[in-house]
Short mmCIF file of C-alpha atoms in Angstrom, two decimals:
data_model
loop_
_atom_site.label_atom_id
_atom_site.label_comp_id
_atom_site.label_asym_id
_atom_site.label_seq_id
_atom_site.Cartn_x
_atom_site.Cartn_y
_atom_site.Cartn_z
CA UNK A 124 134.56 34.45 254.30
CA UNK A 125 137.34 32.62 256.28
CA UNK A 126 140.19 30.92 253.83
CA UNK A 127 140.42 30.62 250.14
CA UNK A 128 139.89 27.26 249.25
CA UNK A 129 140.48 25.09 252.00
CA UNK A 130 143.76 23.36 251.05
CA UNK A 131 144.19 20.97 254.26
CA UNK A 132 144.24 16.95 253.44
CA UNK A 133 143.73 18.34 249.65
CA UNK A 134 144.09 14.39 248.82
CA UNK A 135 141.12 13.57 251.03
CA UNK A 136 138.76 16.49 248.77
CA UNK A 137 139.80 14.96 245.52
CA UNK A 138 138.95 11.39 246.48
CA UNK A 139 135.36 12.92 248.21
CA UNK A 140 134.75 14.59 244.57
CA UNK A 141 135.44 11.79 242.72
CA UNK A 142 133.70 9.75 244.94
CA UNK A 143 130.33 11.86 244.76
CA UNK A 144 130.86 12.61 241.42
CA UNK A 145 130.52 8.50 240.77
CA UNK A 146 127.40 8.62 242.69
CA UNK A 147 125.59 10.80 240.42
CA UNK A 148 126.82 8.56 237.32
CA UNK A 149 129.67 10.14 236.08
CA UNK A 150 132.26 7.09 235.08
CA UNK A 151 135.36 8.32 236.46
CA UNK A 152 137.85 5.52 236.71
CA UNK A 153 141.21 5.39 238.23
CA UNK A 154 143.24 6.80 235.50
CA UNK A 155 141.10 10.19 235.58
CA UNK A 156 142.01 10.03 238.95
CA UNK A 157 145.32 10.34 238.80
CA UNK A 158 145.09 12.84 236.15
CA UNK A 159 143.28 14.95 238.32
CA UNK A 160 145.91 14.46 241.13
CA UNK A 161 148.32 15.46 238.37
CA UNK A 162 146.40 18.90 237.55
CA UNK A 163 146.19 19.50 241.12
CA UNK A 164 149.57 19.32 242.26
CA UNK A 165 150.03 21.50 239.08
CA UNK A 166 147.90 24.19 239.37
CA UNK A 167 147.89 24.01 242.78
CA UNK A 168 145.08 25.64 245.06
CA UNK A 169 145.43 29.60 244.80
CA UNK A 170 143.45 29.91 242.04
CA UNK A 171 140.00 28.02 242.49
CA UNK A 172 138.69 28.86 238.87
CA UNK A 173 141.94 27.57 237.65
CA UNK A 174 141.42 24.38 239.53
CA UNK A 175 137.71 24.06 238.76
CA UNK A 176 138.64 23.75 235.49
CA UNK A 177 141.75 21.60 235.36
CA UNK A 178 139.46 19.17 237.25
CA UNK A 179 137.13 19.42 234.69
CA UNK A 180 138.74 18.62 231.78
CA UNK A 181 140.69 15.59 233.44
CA UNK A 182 137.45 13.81 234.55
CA UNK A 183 134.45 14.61 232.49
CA UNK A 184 133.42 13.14 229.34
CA UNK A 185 131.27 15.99 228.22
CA UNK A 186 129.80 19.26 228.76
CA UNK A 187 126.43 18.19 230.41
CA UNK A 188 128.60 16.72 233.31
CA UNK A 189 129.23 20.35 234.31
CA UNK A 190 125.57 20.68 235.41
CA UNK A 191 126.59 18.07 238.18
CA UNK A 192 130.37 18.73 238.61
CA UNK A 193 130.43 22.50 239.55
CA UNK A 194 128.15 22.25 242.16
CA UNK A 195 129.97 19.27 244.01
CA UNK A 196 133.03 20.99 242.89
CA UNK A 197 132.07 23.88 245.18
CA UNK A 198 131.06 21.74 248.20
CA UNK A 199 134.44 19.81 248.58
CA UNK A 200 136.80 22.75 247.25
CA UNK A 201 134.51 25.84 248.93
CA UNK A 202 135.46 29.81 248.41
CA UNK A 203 135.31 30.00 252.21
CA UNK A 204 134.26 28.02 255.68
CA UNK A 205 132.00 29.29 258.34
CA UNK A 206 130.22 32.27 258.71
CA UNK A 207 130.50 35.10 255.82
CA UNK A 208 133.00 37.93 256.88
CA UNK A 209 130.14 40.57 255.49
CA UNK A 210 128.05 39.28 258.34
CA UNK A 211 130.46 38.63 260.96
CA UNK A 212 129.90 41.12 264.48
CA UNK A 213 126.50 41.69 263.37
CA UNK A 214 124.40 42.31 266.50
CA UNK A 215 120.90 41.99 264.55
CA UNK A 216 120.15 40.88 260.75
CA UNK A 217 120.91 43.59 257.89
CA UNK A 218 117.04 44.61 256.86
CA UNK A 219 115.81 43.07 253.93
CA UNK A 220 115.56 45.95 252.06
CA UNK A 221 118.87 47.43 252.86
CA UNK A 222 120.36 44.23 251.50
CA UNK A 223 117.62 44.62 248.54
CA UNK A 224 119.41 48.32 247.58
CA UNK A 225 123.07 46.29 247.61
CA UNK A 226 121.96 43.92 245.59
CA UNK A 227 120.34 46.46 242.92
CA UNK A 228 123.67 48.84 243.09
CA UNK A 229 125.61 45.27 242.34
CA UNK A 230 123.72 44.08 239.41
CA UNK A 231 123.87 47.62 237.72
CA UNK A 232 127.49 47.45 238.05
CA UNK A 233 128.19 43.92 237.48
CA UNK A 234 130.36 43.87 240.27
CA UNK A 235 131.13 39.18 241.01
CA UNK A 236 132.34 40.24 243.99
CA UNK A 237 129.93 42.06 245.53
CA UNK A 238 127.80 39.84 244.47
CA UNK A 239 128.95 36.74 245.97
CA UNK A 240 129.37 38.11 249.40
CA UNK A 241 125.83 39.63 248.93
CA UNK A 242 125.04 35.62 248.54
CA UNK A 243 126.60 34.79 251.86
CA UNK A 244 124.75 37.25 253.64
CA UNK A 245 121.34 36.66 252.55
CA UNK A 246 122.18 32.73 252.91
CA UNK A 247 122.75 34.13 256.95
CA UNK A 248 120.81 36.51 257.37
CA UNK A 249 117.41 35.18 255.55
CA UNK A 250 118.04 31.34 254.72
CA UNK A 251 118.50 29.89 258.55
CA UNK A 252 115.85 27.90 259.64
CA UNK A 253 115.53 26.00 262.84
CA UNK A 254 117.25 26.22 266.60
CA UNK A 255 117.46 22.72 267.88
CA UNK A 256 120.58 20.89 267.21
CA UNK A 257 119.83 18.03 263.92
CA UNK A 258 117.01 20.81 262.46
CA UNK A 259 118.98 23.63 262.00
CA UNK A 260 120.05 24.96 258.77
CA UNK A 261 120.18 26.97 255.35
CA UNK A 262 117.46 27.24 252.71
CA UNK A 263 118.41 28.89 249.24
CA UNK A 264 114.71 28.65 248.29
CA UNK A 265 113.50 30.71 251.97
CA UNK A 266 116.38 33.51 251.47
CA UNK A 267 115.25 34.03 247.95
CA UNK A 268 112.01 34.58 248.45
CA UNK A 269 111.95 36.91 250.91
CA UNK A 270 115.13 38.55 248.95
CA UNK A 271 112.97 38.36 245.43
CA UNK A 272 116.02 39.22 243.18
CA UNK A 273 113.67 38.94 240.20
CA UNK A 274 111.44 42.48 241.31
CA UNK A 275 114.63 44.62 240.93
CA UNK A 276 114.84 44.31 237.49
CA UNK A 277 113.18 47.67 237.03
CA UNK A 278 114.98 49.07 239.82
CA UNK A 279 118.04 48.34 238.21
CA UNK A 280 117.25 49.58 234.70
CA UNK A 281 116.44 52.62 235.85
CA UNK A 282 119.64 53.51 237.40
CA UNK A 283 120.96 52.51 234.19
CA UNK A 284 118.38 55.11 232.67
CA UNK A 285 116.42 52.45 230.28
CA UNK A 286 112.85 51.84 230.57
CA UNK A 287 112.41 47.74 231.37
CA UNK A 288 109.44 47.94 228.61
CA UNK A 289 111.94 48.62 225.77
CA UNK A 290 110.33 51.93 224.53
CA UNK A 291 111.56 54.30 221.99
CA UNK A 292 112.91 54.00 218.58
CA UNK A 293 114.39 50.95 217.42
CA UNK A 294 117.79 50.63 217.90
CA UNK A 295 117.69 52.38 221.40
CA UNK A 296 114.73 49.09 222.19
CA UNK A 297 117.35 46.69 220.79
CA UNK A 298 119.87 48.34 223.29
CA UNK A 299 117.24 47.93 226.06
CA UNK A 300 116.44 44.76 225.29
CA UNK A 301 120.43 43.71 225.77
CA UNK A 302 120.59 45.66 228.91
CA UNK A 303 117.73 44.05 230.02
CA UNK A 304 118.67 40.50 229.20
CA UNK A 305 122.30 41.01 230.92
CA UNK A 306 120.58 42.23 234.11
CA UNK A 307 118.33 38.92 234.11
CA UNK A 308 121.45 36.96 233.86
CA UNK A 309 122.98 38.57 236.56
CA UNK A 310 119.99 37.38 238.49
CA UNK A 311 120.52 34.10 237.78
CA UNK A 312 124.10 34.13 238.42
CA UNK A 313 122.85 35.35 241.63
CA UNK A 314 120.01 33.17 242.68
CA UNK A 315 122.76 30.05 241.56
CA UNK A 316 125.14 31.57 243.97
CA UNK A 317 122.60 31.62 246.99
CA UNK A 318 122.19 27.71 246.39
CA UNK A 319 125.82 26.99 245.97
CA UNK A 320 125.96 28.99 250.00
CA UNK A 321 122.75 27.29 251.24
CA UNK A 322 124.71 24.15 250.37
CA UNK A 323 127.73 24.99 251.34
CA UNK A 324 126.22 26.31 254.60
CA UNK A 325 124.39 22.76 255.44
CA UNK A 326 127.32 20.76 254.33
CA UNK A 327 129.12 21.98 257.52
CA UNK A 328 126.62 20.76 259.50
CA UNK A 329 125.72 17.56 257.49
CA UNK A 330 128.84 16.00 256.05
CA UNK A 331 129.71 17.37 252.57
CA UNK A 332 129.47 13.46 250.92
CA UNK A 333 125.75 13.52 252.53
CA UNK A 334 124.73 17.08 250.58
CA UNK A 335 126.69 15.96 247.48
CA UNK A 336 124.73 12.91 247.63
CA UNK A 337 121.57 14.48 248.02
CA UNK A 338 121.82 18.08 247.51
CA UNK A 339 122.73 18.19 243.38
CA UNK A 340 120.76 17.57 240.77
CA UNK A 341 121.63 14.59 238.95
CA UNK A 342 122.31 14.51 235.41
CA UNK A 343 120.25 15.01 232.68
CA UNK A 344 120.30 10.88 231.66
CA UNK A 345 119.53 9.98 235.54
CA UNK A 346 116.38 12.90 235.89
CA UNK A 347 113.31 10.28 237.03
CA UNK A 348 110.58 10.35 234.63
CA UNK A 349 107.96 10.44 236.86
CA UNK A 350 109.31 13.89 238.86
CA UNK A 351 110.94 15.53 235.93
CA UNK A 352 109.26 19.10 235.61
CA UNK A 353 108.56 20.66 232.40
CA UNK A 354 111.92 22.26 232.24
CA UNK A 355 113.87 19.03 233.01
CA UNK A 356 111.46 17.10 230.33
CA UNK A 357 112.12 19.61 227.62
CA UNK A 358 116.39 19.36 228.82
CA UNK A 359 115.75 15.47 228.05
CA UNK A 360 114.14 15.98 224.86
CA UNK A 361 117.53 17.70 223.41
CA UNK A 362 119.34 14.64 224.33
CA UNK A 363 117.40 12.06 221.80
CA UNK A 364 119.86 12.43 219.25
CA UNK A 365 122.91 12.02 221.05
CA UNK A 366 120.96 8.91 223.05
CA UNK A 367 119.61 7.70 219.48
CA UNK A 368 123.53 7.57 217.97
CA UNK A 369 124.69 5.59 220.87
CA UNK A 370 121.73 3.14 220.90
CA UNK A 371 121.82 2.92 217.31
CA UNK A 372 125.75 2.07 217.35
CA UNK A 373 125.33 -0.48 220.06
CA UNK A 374 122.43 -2.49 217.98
CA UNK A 375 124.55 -2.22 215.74
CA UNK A 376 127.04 -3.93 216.84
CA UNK A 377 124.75 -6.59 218.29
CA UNK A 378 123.74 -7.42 214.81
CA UNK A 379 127.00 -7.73 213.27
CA UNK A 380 128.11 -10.23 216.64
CA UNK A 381 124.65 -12.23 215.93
CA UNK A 382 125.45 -12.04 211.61
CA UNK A 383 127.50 -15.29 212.44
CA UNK A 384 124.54 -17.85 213.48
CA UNK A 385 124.85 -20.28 215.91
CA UNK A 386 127.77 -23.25 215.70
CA UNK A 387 126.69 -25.61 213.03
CA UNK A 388 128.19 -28.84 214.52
CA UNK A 389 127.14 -31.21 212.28
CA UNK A 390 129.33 -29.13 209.58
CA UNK A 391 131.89 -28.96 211.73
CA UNK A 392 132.60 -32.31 212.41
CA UNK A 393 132.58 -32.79 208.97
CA UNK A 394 135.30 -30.48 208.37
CA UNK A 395 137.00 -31.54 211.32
CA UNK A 396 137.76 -34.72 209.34
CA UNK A 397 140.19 -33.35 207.09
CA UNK A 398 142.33 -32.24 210.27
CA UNK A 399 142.27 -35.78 212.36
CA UNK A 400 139.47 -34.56 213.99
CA UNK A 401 140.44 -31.06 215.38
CA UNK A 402 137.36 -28.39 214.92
CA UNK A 403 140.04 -25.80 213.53
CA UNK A 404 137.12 -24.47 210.83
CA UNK A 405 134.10 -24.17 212.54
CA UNK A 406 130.82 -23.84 210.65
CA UNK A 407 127.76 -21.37 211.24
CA UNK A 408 124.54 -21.63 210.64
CA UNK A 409 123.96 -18.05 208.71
CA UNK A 410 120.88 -16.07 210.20
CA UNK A 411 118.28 -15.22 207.63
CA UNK A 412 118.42 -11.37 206.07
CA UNK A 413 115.75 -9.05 207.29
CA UNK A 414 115.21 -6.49 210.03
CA UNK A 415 112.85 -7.21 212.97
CA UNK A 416 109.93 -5.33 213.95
CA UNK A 417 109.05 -3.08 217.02
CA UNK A 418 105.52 -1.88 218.27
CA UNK A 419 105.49 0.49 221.02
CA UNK A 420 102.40 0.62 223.19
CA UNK A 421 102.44 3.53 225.32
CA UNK A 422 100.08 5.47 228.21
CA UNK A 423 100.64 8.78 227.58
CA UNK A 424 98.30 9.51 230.93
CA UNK A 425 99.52 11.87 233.62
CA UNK A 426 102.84 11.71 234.54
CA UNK A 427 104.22 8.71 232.74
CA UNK A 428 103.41 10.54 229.68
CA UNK A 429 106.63 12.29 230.03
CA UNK A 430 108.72 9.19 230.22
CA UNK A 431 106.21 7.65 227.09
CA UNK A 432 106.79 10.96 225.40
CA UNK A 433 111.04 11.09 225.40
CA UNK A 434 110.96 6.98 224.53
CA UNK A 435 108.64 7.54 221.61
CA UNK A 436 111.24 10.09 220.71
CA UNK A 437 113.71 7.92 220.51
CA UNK A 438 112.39 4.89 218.64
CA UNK A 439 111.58 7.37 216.01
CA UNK A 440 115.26 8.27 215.83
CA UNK A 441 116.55 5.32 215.62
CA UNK A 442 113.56 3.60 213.31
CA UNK A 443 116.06 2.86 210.70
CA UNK A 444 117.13 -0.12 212.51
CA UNK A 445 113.77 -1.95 212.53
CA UNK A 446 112.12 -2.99 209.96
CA UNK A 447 109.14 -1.38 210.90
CA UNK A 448 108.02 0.23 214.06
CA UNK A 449 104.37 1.14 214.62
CA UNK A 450 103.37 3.08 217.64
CA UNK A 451 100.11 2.74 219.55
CA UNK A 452 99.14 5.29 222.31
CA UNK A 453 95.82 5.03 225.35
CA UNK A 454 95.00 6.38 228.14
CA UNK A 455 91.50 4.28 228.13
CA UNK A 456 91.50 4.06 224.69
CA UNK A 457 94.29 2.61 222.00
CA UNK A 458 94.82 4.62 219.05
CA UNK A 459 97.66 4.49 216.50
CA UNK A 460 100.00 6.87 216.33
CA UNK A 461 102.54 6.25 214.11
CA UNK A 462 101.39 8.71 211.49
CA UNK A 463 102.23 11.83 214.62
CA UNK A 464 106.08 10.40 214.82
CA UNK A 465 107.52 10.09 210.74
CA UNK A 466 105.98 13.03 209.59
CA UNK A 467 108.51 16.09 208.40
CA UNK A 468 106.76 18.69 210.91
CA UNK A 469 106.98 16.41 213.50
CA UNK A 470 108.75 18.34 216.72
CA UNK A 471 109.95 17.49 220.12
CA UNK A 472 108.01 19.80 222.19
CA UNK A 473 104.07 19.30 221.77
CA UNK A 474 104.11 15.71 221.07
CA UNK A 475 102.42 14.16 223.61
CA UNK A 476 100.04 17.21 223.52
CA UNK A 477 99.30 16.04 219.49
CA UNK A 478 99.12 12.65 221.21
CA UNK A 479 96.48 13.50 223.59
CA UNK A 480 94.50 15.78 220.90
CA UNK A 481 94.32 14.30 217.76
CA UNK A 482 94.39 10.47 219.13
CA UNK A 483 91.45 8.91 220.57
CA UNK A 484 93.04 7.67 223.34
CA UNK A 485 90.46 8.92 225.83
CA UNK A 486 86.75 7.57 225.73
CA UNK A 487 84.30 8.87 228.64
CA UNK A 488 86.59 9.32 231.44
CA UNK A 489 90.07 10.68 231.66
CA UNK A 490 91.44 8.33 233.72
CA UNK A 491 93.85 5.20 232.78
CA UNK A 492 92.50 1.46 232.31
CA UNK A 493 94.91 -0.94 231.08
CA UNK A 494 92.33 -3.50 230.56
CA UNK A 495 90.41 -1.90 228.28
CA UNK A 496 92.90 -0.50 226.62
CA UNK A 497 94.69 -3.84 225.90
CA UNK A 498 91.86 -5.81 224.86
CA UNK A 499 91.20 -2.64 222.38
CA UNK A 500 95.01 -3.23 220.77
CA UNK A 501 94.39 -7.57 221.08
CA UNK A 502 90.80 -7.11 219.34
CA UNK A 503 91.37 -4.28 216.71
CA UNK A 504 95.40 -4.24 216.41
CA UNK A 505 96.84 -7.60 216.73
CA UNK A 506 97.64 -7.74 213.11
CA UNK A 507 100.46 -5.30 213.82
CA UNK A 508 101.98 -8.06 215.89
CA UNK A 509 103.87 -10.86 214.04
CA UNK A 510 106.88 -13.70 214.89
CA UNK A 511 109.48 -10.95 213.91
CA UNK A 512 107.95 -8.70 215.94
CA UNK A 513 109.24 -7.25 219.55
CA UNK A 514 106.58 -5.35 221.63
CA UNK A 515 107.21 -2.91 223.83
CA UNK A 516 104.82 -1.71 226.69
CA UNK A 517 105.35 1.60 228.54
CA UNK A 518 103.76 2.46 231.30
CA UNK A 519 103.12 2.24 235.58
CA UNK A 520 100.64 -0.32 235.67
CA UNK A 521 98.02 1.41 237.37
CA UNK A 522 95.03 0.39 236.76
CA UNK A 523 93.14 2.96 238.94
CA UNK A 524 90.20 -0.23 240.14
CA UNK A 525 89.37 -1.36 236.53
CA UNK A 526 90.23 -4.97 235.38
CA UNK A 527 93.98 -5.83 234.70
CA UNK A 528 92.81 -7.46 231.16
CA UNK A 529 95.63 -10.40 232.33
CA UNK A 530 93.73 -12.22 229.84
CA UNK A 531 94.42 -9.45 226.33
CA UNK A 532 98.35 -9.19 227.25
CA UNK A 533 98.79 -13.27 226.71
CA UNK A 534 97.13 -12.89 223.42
CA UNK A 535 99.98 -10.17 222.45
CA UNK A 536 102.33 -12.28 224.10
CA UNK A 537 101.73 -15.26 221.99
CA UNK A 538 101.68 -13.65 219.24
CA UNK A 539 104.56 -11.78 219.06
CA UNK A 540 108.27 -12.46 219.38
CA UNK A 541 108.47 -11.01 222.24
CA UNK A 542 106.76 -8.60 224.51
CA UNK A 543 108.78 -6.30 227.52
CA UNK A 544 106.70 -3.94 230.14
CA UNK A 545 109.13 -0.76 231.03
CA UNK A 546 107.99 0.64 233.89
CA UNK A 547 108.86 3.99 235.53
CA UNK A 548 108.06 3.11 238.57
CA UNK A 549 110.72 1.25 241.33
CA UNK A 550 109.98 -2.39 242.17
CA UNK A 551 109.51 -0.97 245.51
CA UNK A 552 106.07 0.21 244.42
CA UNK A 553 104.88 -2.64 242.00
CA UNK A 554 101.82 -4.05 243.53
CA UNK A 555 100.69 -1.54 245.50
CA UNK A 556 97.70 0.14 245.61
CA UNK A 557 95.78 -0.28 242.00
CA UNK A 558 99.33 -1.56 240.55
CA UNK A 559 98.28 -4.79 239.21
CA UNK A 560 102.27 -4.75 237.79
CA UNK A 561 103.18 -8.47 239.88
CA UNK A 562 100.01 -9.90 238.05
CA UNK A 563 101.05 -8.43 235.15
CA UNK A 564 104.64 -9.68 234.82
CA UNK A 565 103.52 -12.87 235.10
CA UNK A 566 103.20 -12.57 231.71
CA UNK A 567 105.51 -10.55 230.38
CA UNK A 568 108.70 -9.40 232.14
CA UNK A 569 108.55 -6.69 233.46
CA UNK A 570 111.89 -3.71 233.71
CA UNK A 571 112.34 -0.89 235.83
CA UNK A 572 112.79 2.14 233.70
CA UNK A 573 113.47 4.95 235.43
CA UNK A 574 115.18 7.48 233.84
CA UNK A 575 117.04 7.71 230.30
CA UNK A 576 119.82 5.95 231.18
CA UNK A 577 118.18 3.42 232.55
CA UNK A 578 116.14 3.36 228.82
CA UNK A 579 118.96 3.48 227.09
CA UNK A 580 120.93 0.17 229.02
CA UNK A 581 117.33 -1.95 228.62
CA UNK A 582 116.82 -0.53 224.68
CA UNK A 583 120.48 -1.73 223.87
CA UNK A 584 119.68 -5.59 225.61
CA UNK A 585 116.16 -6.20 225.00
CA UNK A 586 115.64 -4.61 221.35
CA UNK A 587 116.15 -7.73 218.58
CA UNK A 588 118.56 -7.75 216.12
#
């Protein structure tokens, strides 16, 4: 590929990163930017790695920002422009499985090189899509499958003369099973690589702020509930602890602020006297002891069972602040939970499958009905509500036809302290179709939850103290 690392206006590139990089959430104010100006001019551009890194540690917080940083790192600061020298004078496209036999000979030898210009040419050759002007472009995903770096796995192995299955006696299968696992990595180095061209590639054509804004995952705290795969929900999962410590400290601190009372003015003026009248000592009225209460009710239905799943998570971790927390699940049916959440062998991954099996939170049909399902918790469960108690009630508001049951969630609201709706969905989409969430924040406001973040910010202000 043409140049090294694109050094012109080097001033403009740092402000684009740290731009984008604030658009996917990463607090970067401007004192990290002038430490990163700093490492620049330092380090200087003839060593990218170098300068990946010295970026790196002047703006991030913590290691989960590198999911997000390196690939808008290599947008703004690219290892080339334009079209890769490997491919350059090409009259037709390399066959696919000429470029297949590269590929294997690279991964056997381990050769970064090789492999990144094999990237660049299967971006080129088999990623471009589209002839019209505005259409045209690169597609990791299309070059990869027709590449299918995974199916040379055996191919590889066996120029390394091991057997993929691991046969043989023991130590020479633990010795297979290494090579084996270093040749998958590989892949994935490689199949990263591909989408770090494809985007490099489109940003060319696009505007590298547009792909940066659009093209990079966003961190694990900003992944939406609702379109999280199974990967992504399980990457979530591992940050409940880290979440719990920094919800846990901010209540917290909320409860030592709110220890004080309210001004007692009446005791106040009285002291006041014994100054001519200036309020120097001013009086509180002390808040009684005690921890309030929380009851989570939850649809763990279809997808919002993820986002139900990761905040159930978390109120167990940070239960110690609440007097008590009880946790009722439904789909059609409301069943108690609780039990599922503070038990020793409780685990992360299977939880809302426990929810969904041992609960009977299903009756005839597998669909949701928040009527029924409320007027279940007002009729059988309302004793778990009390004046201490805070209610919390997760789900889209989909009703899918049946009755809203309006009527069951102003019985839980006057009888509790008080009662919030998080919902994953974006006020965009309340009240349409079978959302009866308008009608239902009539009652009870209603918060757009979104993603962990956005659970975290709402846990910190709406939880009691």
């Amino acid at each position: 590929m043409t140049g090294a690392t694109g050094t012109s206006d080097p001033a403009a590139r740092l402000t684009g990163l740290v731009r984008a990089l604030r658009g996917h959430g990463i607090p970067i104010g401007p004192a990290e930017t002038v430490d990163a100006a700093a490492v620049a001019e330092v380090l200087g551009f003839a060593d990218r790695e170098r300068l990946r890194e010295g970026l790196a540690a002047a703006v991030l917080r913590s290691s989960a920002q590198r999911a997000v940083f390196d690939p808008v790192f290599d947008l703004f600061f690219p290892l080339g422009v334009g079209r890769p020298e490997a491919a350059r004078g090409q009259a037709t496209a390399p066959d696919v499985e000429e470029l297949r036999a590269r590929l294997a000979e690279a991964l056997a030898s381990g050769d970064r090189a090789a492999l990144a210009r094999l990237a660049g040419e299967a971006v080129d050759a088999l990623g471009r899509y589209g002839s019209a002007p505005g259409s045209d472009g690169f597609s990791a995903y299309q070059a990869l499958g027709r590449l299918q770096p995974e199916t040379l796995l055996a191919r590889v192995l066996a120029g390394l003369g091991r057997d993929s299955a691991g046969t043989g006696s023991a130590g020479t299968a633990f010795t297979d099973r290494l090579e084996a696992d270093e040749v998958r990595r590989r892949i994935r180095e490689f199949r990263a690589q591909v989408g770090t061209e494809a985007r490099r590639r489109v940003a060319e054509l696009r505007g590298t702020e547009r792909i940066a804004a659009r093209a990079v995952a966003p961190t694990v705290d900003q992944l939406d509930f609702l379109t999280a795969g199974r990967e992504q929900l399980a990457e979530l999962r591992r940050t409940v602890q880290p979440l719990a410590r920094k919800l846990a400290t901010r209540l917290a601190a909320r409860r030592r602020r709110a220890a004080r009372g309210q001004l007692d003015l009446r005791r106040t003026l009285r002291r006041s006297l014994s100054t001519g009248g200036v309020p120097l000592r001013p009086a509180y009225r002390q808040r009684r002891p005690g921890k309030p209460e929380l009851v989570l009710l939850c649809d763990v239905s279809g997808s919002v069972a993820g986002f139900s799943d990761f905040t159930m998570l978390l109120v167990r971790a940070i239960g110690e602040q609440f007097g008590r927390v009880r946790v009722f699940a439904f789909v059609n049916r409301t069943a108690e939970v609780t039990h599922l959440l503070t038990g020793p062998s409780t685990a992360p991954v299977g939880l809302a499958h426990r929810v969904l099996t041992e609960a009977k939170v299903a009756g005839y049909h597998g669909s949701s009905d928040y009527g029924a399902a409320l007027r279940q918790f007002a009729d059988e469960h309302l004793a778990a509500v009390g004046p201490r108690t805070a209610v919390l009630i997760l789900g889209d508001a989909r009703t899918n036809g049946f009755d809203p049951g309006t009527d069951a969630l102003r019985r839980i609201a006057a009888a509790a302290r008080r009662v919030h709706w998080l919902n994953p969905e974006p006020p965009s989409q309340w009240g349409s179709g079978d959302s009866a969430a308008l009608a239902y924040a009539q009652v009870a406001p209603m918060h757009p939850c979104r993603n962990a973040r956005q659970l975290t910010a709402l846990a910190s202000r709406l939880l009691p103290v």
